[in-house]
Amino acid sequence: MGLPKASGAMVVFLVIFYNLKYSQSQPVFKEMTFEKSLSIHEREKRAVTPSISLDLQVYIRTTDLENLQRVLNTISFPILNNTFNITSINLTTVCVPWMETVQCRCEQNFMWSSETCMTYGSCDESMGDTCGCINDRPASGEICQSNLTQKEIDLVLHIPNAPNNFFAQFREDIADFRLPLDVIPYSLIITDLIFTTGCSMNPDGGRQCQCEDGFLWSCEKCDTFGACRGNTAEQCDCINGLPSDDVFCQPIPDDIQCGTDTANMTIVLDLAFDESFNNEDNEVYIITNDIIQVQTVIHITSRISAELLGFTEGSTIILYNVRANSFGMNELTNAQNGILSEMSNIFRVIIDEGTPLMVQPSEAFLGGTLTLSCGPPPEIFSPNWSVEWRRNNEPVIEDSVHSFSRMNGTAFLIISPFFDFNIGLYECRLIDGNLTFVQMSMSEVTATATPVITVSPIRITIDCGDPRDVQLRCLVLGDFQVEFVGIPAAGTGQNITHTFSITSCESTEERFVCRVLNHPEFSREIILELSAEDFLCSNDPVFGDGNIDDRVAGPCDANSVGEVIAVCRENGLWEIELDLCVLAVIQMLFDQSENLTETTLPLFLATLSAVTMNFTEDVAESPATITAIVQILNNVANTSIAITQETITDILITVGELTRDEMRESWDFLNVNDTRDFLRNLNSTGNVSTTRIAIRNTESVSSRLLLSVEVFASRLPSDSFDVNTTFAILNKTTFTNTFNGDFDSSVEIDIPESDGVEESLIVITFASMDNVIPPRNEDNASSLFINGRVVIVQSSGDVNNVSFTFDVLNDTLLSPQCVFWNFSLFGELGGWDSEGCELVIHVNESVTCACNHLTPFSILMSPFAIDIPGLDILTYIGVGISMASLVICLIIEGYVWRKIRKNNTSYLRHVSIINIALSLLVANIWFIVGAAISDSESQDLASCSAATFFIHLFYLALFFWMLASALLLLYRTLNPFEGGLSKKTMLAIGFVIGYGSPLLIATITVAVTAPNEEYTRRNGICWLNYDESKALLAFVVPVLTIIGINLLILFVVMYKMLRRRAVRNAAHAAERNVLLVIVRTLLVLTPFFGFTWGLGVGTVVSPANRGIHIAFAFFNSLQGFFILVFGTLLDKKVQSELSISNLSSTVGTKTTSTSGTSSTGLGFFRNWRRGRDGYNTSSGTDAVSQSQTVSQSNTS
C-alpha cells in the first residue's frame, strides 16, 4: 500500500461500531469499500479506562408513541454532568393491547431472547433463535435486549492532492461528526471515530507517518523504518515509511522499554504425532499458527514477531518463539495461557511446567506416612478440575492405603503406611476439560527401611551383692548408627558396647537407652534390676540371675526381630524355652500384609515368594518365621481381593517352599506343640466336647496353611489354566457330565456323574505336603503316615460321588485309610477324618478311595500290621497261660518255703524266683488294665499314664531280679566259702537292685516326659512313647544291658565250675547243686527273655513284619510258664519236698505192696531225676525210712 507520487495524504482512523449478532460484519464493510480510496482493517476492542457503566430501564405509559420518538430524537448526547454522562437513550420495547391479550414488540436493533420467545410465543417471523414480538408482557419485567456487538476497525483513507492543512481540517471534521451514526439500518451503527495515523510526503520525497496525540509507533516499527527524530531504540511518534502489514500507531502503554528479546516456547498436545503437521497447508499447522499469532499480539505489547518452528514427537510437541522489544510483567505467561486456552477448544493440551512433585517428609521410613503434593495448576483452569495419580504409569486407586485430598488449589496423595510396593515414579494429572496439568517426581519415590535395633541384655536381674561388670551391647541394621544416650564414652556406630560396673545395691534399677543418631524416635531400652537375694542361675551375660522357673526375654540374632524366652532350671542353667525370633524381612512383609490393596497385592506376593526362596535355610530353622509366613498368607486370604493366575503362582511357590524336606523338623515342632496344647486342655477338662470350647482360640499352623490355600482356590477366575511350580501343581478346568484326569502322575480323579451343567474343577497337588500336615486322625494315632499326595479338590457344583486313586509313596506300609482333612477336629486344630470316604481297593502299589464330598484328601497307612487275624486272641491267651503259671509257681514256692531256706544261697535263689514271678504277674495284670484303657472310647490320659508307669516298673523289676540272681551266682562262685556278706545284707542288696533300680528309672522317665505329654504313645496305646521323647529306651536299654551282663556272668561261672570239679564235703555239694540250679535257670531264662524282648525291639525296627509280631506275642506269653518250669519245677529240692509230701500223704491213707510211686502229676519229674540223684525205691514198710533218708540227705 503506497501513496501516489503526487502530493497527497493518507489518514487512518479508528471506527467503533455495532452490528447485529446474526449479521456478518465482513460483507458490510465490503459494501463500503467500493471506492478505491478506502481500506478497512478489523481488530479486537481496545482496553478502555475503567469506569462504571449502568443501563437504566424506564417504563413510560403513553398513547402517542410517534411524539415520544420525536422528542427522543431531538436530544443531543452526551448529556454531561459532574457525576455522570448520559451517552444515549434508546426506545427498546413497546407493548400494546391485541385482542384479548398484549403484544410486546421490539424497536430497531433490539430483540427478544430465544427463551422468552419460546415461553410466550412469537407473533412475528423469528430471526434465528430470537424474535421481535411476543404474545404477552413478561412477568419478570424483562425487556427487549440489544442485538448489536461492538467492533473496532481501522479505516485507511487515501487522499490524493491533499492541501497542506488537510490533517488540521480532518481533525475538525471528525470532531464535528454527529455520533452515533446509523450507517446501515438494523446492521451498522458507528459510535466513535478516532484519528490515529497520518502519512504524507516529506521535503526529500520520502514518506513520513505521524501519530496523533495519545498514539505511538512500536519499537519494532521505529527500529525498522527509522524514527523521524530521536532514538530508534525507543517508541516514536513518527517513522520514515509506511508499514505494509496494516499495523499503525498504537495507544501509548503505561511502561515499555525497547530492545529485542526472544522467548522459545513449547506446547504439548495429547495427539499422535504425524509428520504432515509440519506442512504449512496442514489444518493443524494453520490452526496452531493462527492462534499463536493472535494471542501473542493480544498479550505482548512490544511483540515483534511470533514464529511457529514446527512439530516434533513426544505425543505432539509444538515449538515456537516470540520476539519482542521487551516482555512486560506476565506477558509471556498470559500469552501462553491464551494459546493453551484457545488450543484446548480444539485439542487435548498437556501442560508440564517442569516443576516436580513435592514429597514430604524428605526422608521417609517404611511403614510411615508419605505425602505427595501437586499444583496449583495455571490460572486458566477452572476450580472444577479433577485429579489422577499414577505410579510407574499405572493408575493409583483411592483405597485404605492411598487417600486423595485437595486444598488451596493443590492436590495431595497421602500414602499410609508406605511400604516397598509403593516405591516408584509418581505422576499427577490435573484435568479440566481438554487441559491436563502434569507434574512428576524428580526420581523414584522411596523410603528407608525402619532401623532394627537389637540390645543385649533386654531386662535382667543382677545380684548387686556380687560386684561385677555387665556388658551392654547395641546393634542396628541398615545404614544407621546408634549411641547410648548420655554415655559419650560408648561412642557411635552400627555395633557399640558399654561396660557398666555394679559395686553396690544403692539403686534398685538402672536404665540405658540406645537410639539411632539423627532419628531419636527409634530407640531401645536396657533395664537392669538390682537385687541382693541369692540366685540359683547366675552370672549369665544375656539372661542375668534368677531362680528356678524364672523366665527372662533375650535378644535374637542380628537378622531377626523378636525375642527368645529362657527359663531357669534346677541345674542352675538358663534353658531356651521358646524361640519367637522372626526374620526381619519376613516381619516387614507381615506388617505390609495388613494393608494390602488390589494394586499392591501382585507385587507383594511376588516379593514374598522371592524372599521365601532366597532365605530357605533361615526359614527352615525358625518355626516362628514359618508361623509368620503362614499368618501372612492368612491375612491375604482374609481380604476380598481377587486372586489371578499370576498371584496364585506366587502363592503356590511360597507354600511349596514351606513344604520342603528341610522344613519337616520345624513343622514337627509346631504340630507337636499344637497337639500338646490340645492334650493339656483335654487332661484338664476330661473330655473332648468341653475341650472344643476350652481351646477354641488355639490354632494349628499347618491347618491354617491348608485352609488359606483352599480360600485362594475359591477366589480364582472362571477361565481354565494350569500352574506348575516345583512343589505344587494347580489344574483348573471345566467339565459337564463326567470327568477323569491324572494329576502329577500320582493321583487320578474320576467323577462318574454330575448335575449336567458345565462346572469348574480345581485340583491342587502337593509333592511334599506330608512334611507339613501331621498324620493325626480322629484317634490321634501317632503310628500313621501320610502315604500319598495331598490334593485339594474344589468344584463350582455339587459333587456327591468322586473316586481317587493314589500312588503309595512307601509300599512297606500297610492298612490304608481313605481320609480328608477335617478342620474342626481336636478343638479346631484339624485332623484326618474318614467320614464319607471308604477304601475301594489296595493293589499294585496304589489305593483307590470313594468319597461323597470334596476337600483336601490323602491316604494314611501304618507301619504296624494292626489287622493281623487272631493276634489279639493269641496275646490274651498267652498272657492268661503266663499268669496261671506264675500263680502256680508262687503257690509251690510258698508250699516248700520252710524246707529250702536253710542254705543261704538256696534261700536267696528262691527269693529271686519269687520276686521274678511276682514282678511278671503284676506287670501282666497292669498290661491287661492298660489294654482295657487303650480300647475304651473315652481315653483317660492320667489312667493310661499310671498303667504305663506300673507296666514299666514291674517289667524292669523282672529283669533286675534276674540280674540279682546272676550277681548272687557270681558272688558264690568267686567266694565259695561261708562267711563274707550275711544273708540279710545280700537280701537287702537284692531288693535294692530288684526294686530300687526299676523304681528310680521309671520315676525319672515319667518325671522327664510327662510334663510335655510325651510319656505315653499318641496312638492310644498305654505304653512308653518313642516317636517324640524316646521314653521307650528307658526300658529297652536296661533290659538289653542286663541280658548282656547275665550272659557274661554265666560264661565266667561255667568257666570256674568246670575248673573246680572236686567237692570237699556234703555242704559244699549242696552249695554246688544250688549254684547249678541257678546256672540252669539263668542259662535258660536269659536267652529266652533276651530272644523274646529282642523280638519286641524288632517290632519297632521292622513294624511291617507280621512274623515278628506273631513270634513276639507267642514267646511273650510263655514267659510265666518258663519261670514255673525252669525256675521251680526243675529244682531237685522242690521236687524232693513235693515227693516227700506226696509219700507222706500216701502212707497216712493207704499202703501199697508194689511200689512207692507217687500218684501226683509230679511223679514224672521225680522218676526222671531218680537215676541222677541216687534215689532207690523199696517196698512195703521201707517206704517211710526211705523218705526220711531222702529228706535228710537233701537238707543242709
Short mmCIF file of C-alpha atoms in Angstrom, two decimals, residues 23 40 73 79 98 198 277 394 404-405 449 470 589 611 645 709 725 793 799 931 1020 1073 1080 1180:
data_model
loop_
_atom_site.label_atom_id
_atom_site.label_comp_id
_atom_site.label_asym_id
_atom_site.label_seq_id
_atom_site.Cartn_x
_atom_site.Cartn_y
_atom_site.Cartn_z
CA SER A 23 -25.20 -10.33 10.79
CA ILE A 40 -10.64 -1.36 6.38
CA ASN A 73 -34.52 12.21 18.55
CA ILE A 79 -25.55 14.82 28.39
CA TRP A 98 -54.03 -7.08 20.99
CA GLY A 198 -1.39 10.45 9.21
CA PHE A 277 1.72 -31.46 10.80
CA GLU A 394 -0.28 -47.39 36.42
CA PHE A 404 -6.73 -38.14 47.84
CA SER A 405 -7.40 -34.61 49.02
CA ALA A 449 13.87 -49.46 55.96
CA VAL A 470 27.84 -56.00 82.91
CA LEU A 589 6.27 -58.36 54.97
CA VAL A 611 12.12 -63.84 49.94
CA GLN A 645 -3.24 -66.68 37.70
CA VAL A 709 -4.87 -72.41 50.12
CA THR A 725 5.71 -74.93 40.40
CA VAL A 793 -10.20 -80.52 45.10
CA VAL A 799 -20.23 -83.45 43.51
CA ALA A 931 -5.16 -102.67 77.20
CA GLY A 1020 -3.95 -94.59 72.28
CA ASN A 1073 23.85 -128.13 93.48
CA ARG A 1080 20.49 -123.75 84.66
CA GLY A 1180 6.34 -152.16 101.94
#
